[in-house]
Amino acid sequence: MTSKYMSELSKIEMQIASSTSKFSIVGIVASAGGLEAFTQLLGPLPINTGMAFVLIQHMLPNGESSLAKILARVTKMLVSQVQNGMLVELNRVYVIPPNTQMRLSKGVFELSPRKKVFGMYMPGDAFLTSLAADCGNRAIAVVLSGSNKDGTLGLTAIKAVGGVRFAQDKDTATFDRMPLSAIATGHVDFVLPSEQIAIELAAIGRKAENK
């Protein structure tokens, strides 16, 4: 890892706060090939996982996104495109708006114009690092198909607070660079196809409910 990367990670670890969430929030990151992976993951999930799911996909900066409408066809959970100041609620799916960077603070979404980090847009890292700080060990990271390294830094931040980390199996990812980058950190708990990730998430939800 580069010295810039490690410096950024050190800043994140210093900013880790105590958990403000009473339930797990799952941050799911994808870029190219993400729609297929999202649908494969959401489809098998039950409606009452006891979690919330936040989907961060790299989108074209201009125009409207139809991602929320498309995903609403494959899940019985309510799917919403995030608005600034929206509160995260149980058993719901949230989708990042286009041309946006999104963070979580005290269970509330904060939106701002997207910006580059080291010359690239990394909306997944921005959200996952805030998720780690806001939720502590209730934070869950999922890195799916994509052609850059977004999500790697954020997944490492979630590892630092004891959250659970998933990456899509490279053989099932349309573009494997993003999940392979996450796996290379050594911080991924589960490497699975999207449908199997859904099964594990549902199991985590059941265990939390029974505690």
Tab-separated table of C-alpha atoms in Angstrom:
chain	number	residue	atom	x	y	z
A	1	MET	CA	0.000	0.000	0.000
A	2	THR	CA	1.167	3.560	-0.699
A	3	SER	CA	2.199	5.979	2.032
A	4	LYS	CA	-0.723	8.250	1.035
A	5	TYR	CA	-3.127	5.327	1.479
A	6	MET	CA	-1.731	4.461	4.924
A	7	SER	CA	-1.827	8.110	5.969
A	8	GLU	CA	-5.485	8.350	4.981
A	9	LEU	CA	-6.262	5.129	6.855
A	10	SER	CA	-4.562	6.472	10.002
A	11	LYS	CA	-6.801	9.551	9.863
A	12	ILE	CA	-9.862	7.327	9.618
A	13	GLU	CA	-8.819	5.208	12.606
A	14	MET	CA	-8.277	8.355	14.682
A	15	GLN	CA	-11.778	9.558	13.839
A	16	ILE	CA	-13.581	6.308	14.772
A	17	ALA	CA	-16.497	7.141	17.077
A	18	SER	CA	-18.672	5.029	19.334
A	19	SER	CA	-21.579	3.262	17.672
A	20	THR	CA	-24.795	5.280	17.317
A	21	SER	CA	-26.771	2.580	15.501
A	22	LYS	CA	-28.915	-0.046	17.214
A	23	PHE	CA	-28.987	-2.246	14.106
A	24	SER	CA	-26.580	-3.256	11.376
A	25	ILE	CA	-26.233	-1.099	8.274
A	26	VAL	CA	-24.815	-2.768	5.172
A	27	GLY	CA	-22.826	-0.604	2.753
A	28	ILE	CA	-22.695	-2.230	-0.684
A	29	VAL	CA	-20.261	-0.833	-3.253
A	30	ALA	CA	-20.116	-1.548	-6.991
A	31	SER	CA	-19.251	0.160	-10.261
A	32	ALA	CA	-19.175	-1.581	-13.645
A	33	GLY	CA	-21.374	-4.675	-13.602
A	34	GLY	CA	-22.983	-3.486	-10.395
A	35	LEU	CA	-26.627	-3.715	-11.454
A	36	GLU	CA	-26.454	-7.468	-11.990
A	37	ALA	CA	-24.622	-7.971	-8.692
A	38	PHE	CA	-27.081	-5.762	-6.796
A	39	THR	CA	-30.093	-7.676	-8.103
A	40	GLN	CA	-28.493	-11.036	-7.341
A	41	LEU	CA	-27.825	-9.923	-3.765
A	42	LEU	CA	-31.138	-8.221	-2.996
A	43	GLY	CA	-33.353	-10.853	-4.626
A	44	PRO	CA	-32.827	-13.654	-2.050
A	45	LEU	CA	-32.959	-11.364	1.006
A	46	PRO	CA	-36.039	-11.642	3.249
A	47	ILE	CA	-38.045	-8.525	3.965
A	48	ASN	CA	-37.272	-8.601	7.709
A	49	THR	CA	-33.488	-8.933	8.015
A	50	GLY	CA	-33.335	-6.383	10.840
A	51	MET	CA	-30.788	-4.414	8.798
A	52	ALA	CA	-30.673	-1.502	6.389
A	53	PHE	CA	-28.926	-1.701	3.004
A	54	VAL	CA	-27.155	1.225	1.331
A	55	LEU	CA	-26.076	0.826	-2.287
A	56	ILE	CA	-23.257	2.950	-3.671
A	57	GLN	CA	-22.729	2.649	-7.415
A	58	HIS	CA	-20.583	4.742	-9.739
A	59	MET	CA	-23.031	6.616	-11.957
A	60	LEU	CA	-22.917	9.101	-14.799
A	61	PRO	CA	-22.947	12.605	-13.271
A	62	ASN	CA	-25.781	13.969	-15.413
A	63	GLY	CA	-29.417	12.951	-15.589
A	64	GLU	CA	-31.725	10.915	-13.399
A	65	SER	CA	-30.978	7.463	-12.041
A	66	SER	CA	-33.470	4.633	-12.490
A	67	LEU	CA	-31.556	2.309	-10.148
A	68	ALA	CA	-34.052	2.556	-7.284
A	69	LYS	CA	-36.993	1.716	-9.587
A	70	ILE	CA	-35.153	-1.247	-11.104
A	71	LEU	CA	-34.167	-2.686	-7.737
A	72	ALA	CA	-37.685	-2.264	-6.365
A	73	ARG	CA	-38.726	-4.997	-8.812
A	74	VAL	CA	-36.452	-7.611	-7.204
A	75	THR	CA	-37.064	-6.989	-3.482
A	76	LYS	CA	-40.103	-6.558	-1.244
A	77	MET	CA	-38.193	-4.061	0.863
A	78	LEU	CA	-38.899	-0.397	0.230
A	79	VAL	CA	-36.219	1.072	-2.062
A	80	SER	CA	-35.505	4.813	-1.954
A	81	GLN	CA	-33.029	7.153	-3.579
A	82	VAL	CA	-31.338	9.020	-0.721
A	83	GLN	CA	-32.216	12.620	0.045
A	84	ASN	CA	-30.107	14.852	2.248
A	85	GLY	CA	-31.108	14.556	5.899
A	86	MET	CA	-32.937	11.236	5.428
A	87	LEU	CA	-32.865	8.921	8.461
A	88	VAL	CA	-31.817	5.294	7.981
A	89	GLU	CA	-34.625	2.879	8.863
A	90	LEU	CA	-34.783	-0.880	9.336
A	91	ASN	CA	-35.534	-3.278	6.490
A	92	ARG	CA	-35.109	-0.685	3.766
A	93	VAL	CA	-32.818	-0.242	0.781
A	94	TYR	CA	-31.198	3.109	-0.018
A	95	VAL	CA	-29.523	4.140	-3.275
A	96	ILE	CA	-26.986	6.933	-3.730
A	97	PRO	CA	-28.076	9.744	-6.103
A	98	PRO	CA	-25.968	10.593	-9.190
A	99	ASN	CA	-23.021	13.014	-8.939
A	100	THR	CA	-23.037	12.730	-5.147
A	101	GLN	CA	-20.796	11.852	-2.251
A	102	MET	CA	-22.669	10.409	0.694
A	103	ARG	CA	-21.821	10.038	4.349
A	104	LEU	CA	-23.649	8.839	7.453
A	105	SER	CA	-23.723	10.821	10.685
A	106	LYS	CA	-25.811	9.740	13.700
A	107	GLY	CA	-27.934	7.587	11.432
A	108	VAL	CA	-28.680	10.424	9.000
A	109	PHE	CA	-27.515	10.683	5.384
A	110	GLU	CA	-25.439	13.718	4.449
A	111	LEU	CA	-25.061	14.463	0.726
A	112	SER	CA	-22.464	16.663	-0.948
A	113	PRO	CA	-21.062	17.045	-4.482
A	114	ARG	CA	-18.705	14.215	-5.329
A	115	LYS	CA	-14.974	14.939	-5.337
A	116	LYS	CA	-11.867	13.117	-6.449
A	117	VAL	CA	-9.412	11.363	-4.135
A	118	PHE	CA	-5.971	10.865	-5.665
A	119	GLY	CA	-7.504	11.698	-9.066
A	120	MET	CA	-10.467	9.287	-8.836
A	121	TYR	CA	-14.024	9.360	-7.562
A	122	MET	CA	-14.370	7.012	-4.573
A	123	PRO	CA	-17.953	7.292	-3.288
A	124	GLY	CA	-17.793	3.815	-1.795
A	125	ASP	CA	-14.793	4.626	0.371
A	126	ALA	CA	-16.408	7.886	1.512
A	127	PHE	CA	-19.563	6.145	2.648
A	128	LEU	CA	-17.959	3.071	4.214
A	129	THR	CA	-15.496	5.099	6.281
A	130	SER	CA	-18.360	7.197	7.656
A	131	LEU	CA	-20.338	4.012	8.276
A	132	ALA	CA	-17.457	2.613	10.338
A	133	ALA	CA	-17.343	5.756	12.458
A	134	ASP	CA	-21.109	5.916	12.918
A	135	CYS	CA	-21.964	2.250	13.512
A	136	GLY	CA	-18.817	0.670	14.928
A	137	ASN	CA	-19.004	-3.127	14.908
A	138	ARG	CA	-22.557	-3.026	13.514
A	139	ALA	CA	-21.155	-1.791	10.201
A	140	ILE	CA	-21.038	-4.296	7.335
A	141	ALA	CA	-19.141	-3.771	4.057
A	142	VAL	CA	-19.821	-5.543	0.763
A	143	VAL	CA	-17.604	-4.945	-2.297
A	144	LEU	CA	-19.077	-6.183	-5.571
A	145	SER	CA	-18.184	-6.022	-9.258
A	146	GLY	CA	-16.189	-3.007	-10.407
A	147	SER	CA	-13.212	-1.858	-12.413
A	148	ASN	CA	-11.300	0.289	-9.906
A	149	LYS	CA	-10.331	0.034	-6.218
A	150	ASP	CA	-13.252	1.854	-4.615
A	151	GLY	CA	-14.360	0.234	-1.375
A	152	THR	CA	-10.942	-1.076	-0.329
A	153	LEU	CA	-10.146	1.774	2.044
A	154	GLY	CA	-13.653	1.800	3.483
A	155	LEU	CA	-13.663	-1.956	4.029
A	156	THR	CA	-10.373	-1.627	5.916
A	157	ALA	CA	-11.942	1.060	8.138
A	158	ILE	CA	-14.823	-1.298	8.935
A	159	LYS	CA	-12.298	-4.008	9.793
A	160	ALA	CA	-10.712	-1.581	12.286
A	161	VAL	CA	-13.990	-1.290	14.234
A	162	GLY	CA	-14.830	-4.993	14.158
A	163	GLY	CA	-17.522	-4.939	11.470
A	164	VAL	CA	-18.122	-7.742	8.968
A	165	ARG	CA	-16.589	-7.604	5.461
A	166	PHE	CA	-17.668	-9.329	2.249
A	167	ALA	CA	-16.298	-9.364	-1.294
A	168	GLN	CA	-17.803	-10.904	-4.393
A	169	ASP	CA	-16.082	-14.002	-5.720
A	170	LYS	CA	-13.978	-12.985	-8.729
A	171	ASP	CA	-15.329	-15.786	-10.897
A	172	THR	CA	-18.862	-14.400	-10.598
A	173	ALA	CA	-17.995	-10.692	-10.867
A	174	THR	CA	-18.448	-9.100	-14.290
A	175	PHE	CA	-15.437	-6.917	-13.465
A	176	ASP	CA	-13.184	-8.339	-10.760
A	177	ARG	CA	-10.741	-5.518	-9.999
A	178	MET	CA	-12.764	-4.026	-7.123
A	179	PRO	CA	-13.384	-7.262	-5.223
A	180	LEU	CA	-9.804	-8.446	-5.858
A	181	SER	CA	-8.468	-5.170	-4.444
A	182	ALA	CA	-10.563	-5.671	-1.308
A	183	ILE	CA	-9.511	-9.307	-0.964
A	184	ALA	CA	-5.829	-8.369	-1.314
A	185	THR	CA	-5.995	-6.426	1.967
A	186	GLY	CA	-6.486	-9.678	3.875
A	187	HIS	CA	-9.395	-8.038	5.718
A	188	VAL	CA	-12.314	-9.806	3.986
A	189	ASP	CA	-14.279	-12.296	6.084
A	190	PHE	CA	-16.310	-13.871	3.266
A	191	VAL	CA	-15.557	-14.217	-0.469
A	192	LEU	CA	-18.772	-15.421	-2.107
A	193	PRO	CA	-21.074	-15.016	-5.112
A	194	SER	CA	-23.690	-12.294	-4.602
A	195	GLU	CA	-26.508	-14.771	-3.893
A	196	GLN	CA	-24.429	-16.451	-1.172
A	197	ILE	CA	-23.600	-13.076	0.368
A	198	ALA	CA	-27.359	-12.558	0.733
A	199	ILE	CA	-27.684	-15.864	2.597
A	200	GLU	CA	-24.886	-14.924	5.015
A	201	LEU	CA	-26.372	-11.479	5.625
A	202	ALA	CA	-29.748	-13.016	6.430
A	203	ALA	CA	-28.014	-15.392	8.875
A	204	ILE	CA	-26.266	-12.466	10.580
A	205	GLY	CA	-29.632	-10.745	10.904
A	206	ARG	CA	-31.211	-13.824	12.511
A	207	LYS	CA	-28.364	-14.141	15.019
A	208	ALA	CA	-28.705	-10.478	16.021
A	209	GLU	CA	-32.468	-10.905	16.483
A	210	ASN	CA	-31.951	-13.900	18.779
A	211	LYS	CA	-29.466	-12.191	21.068
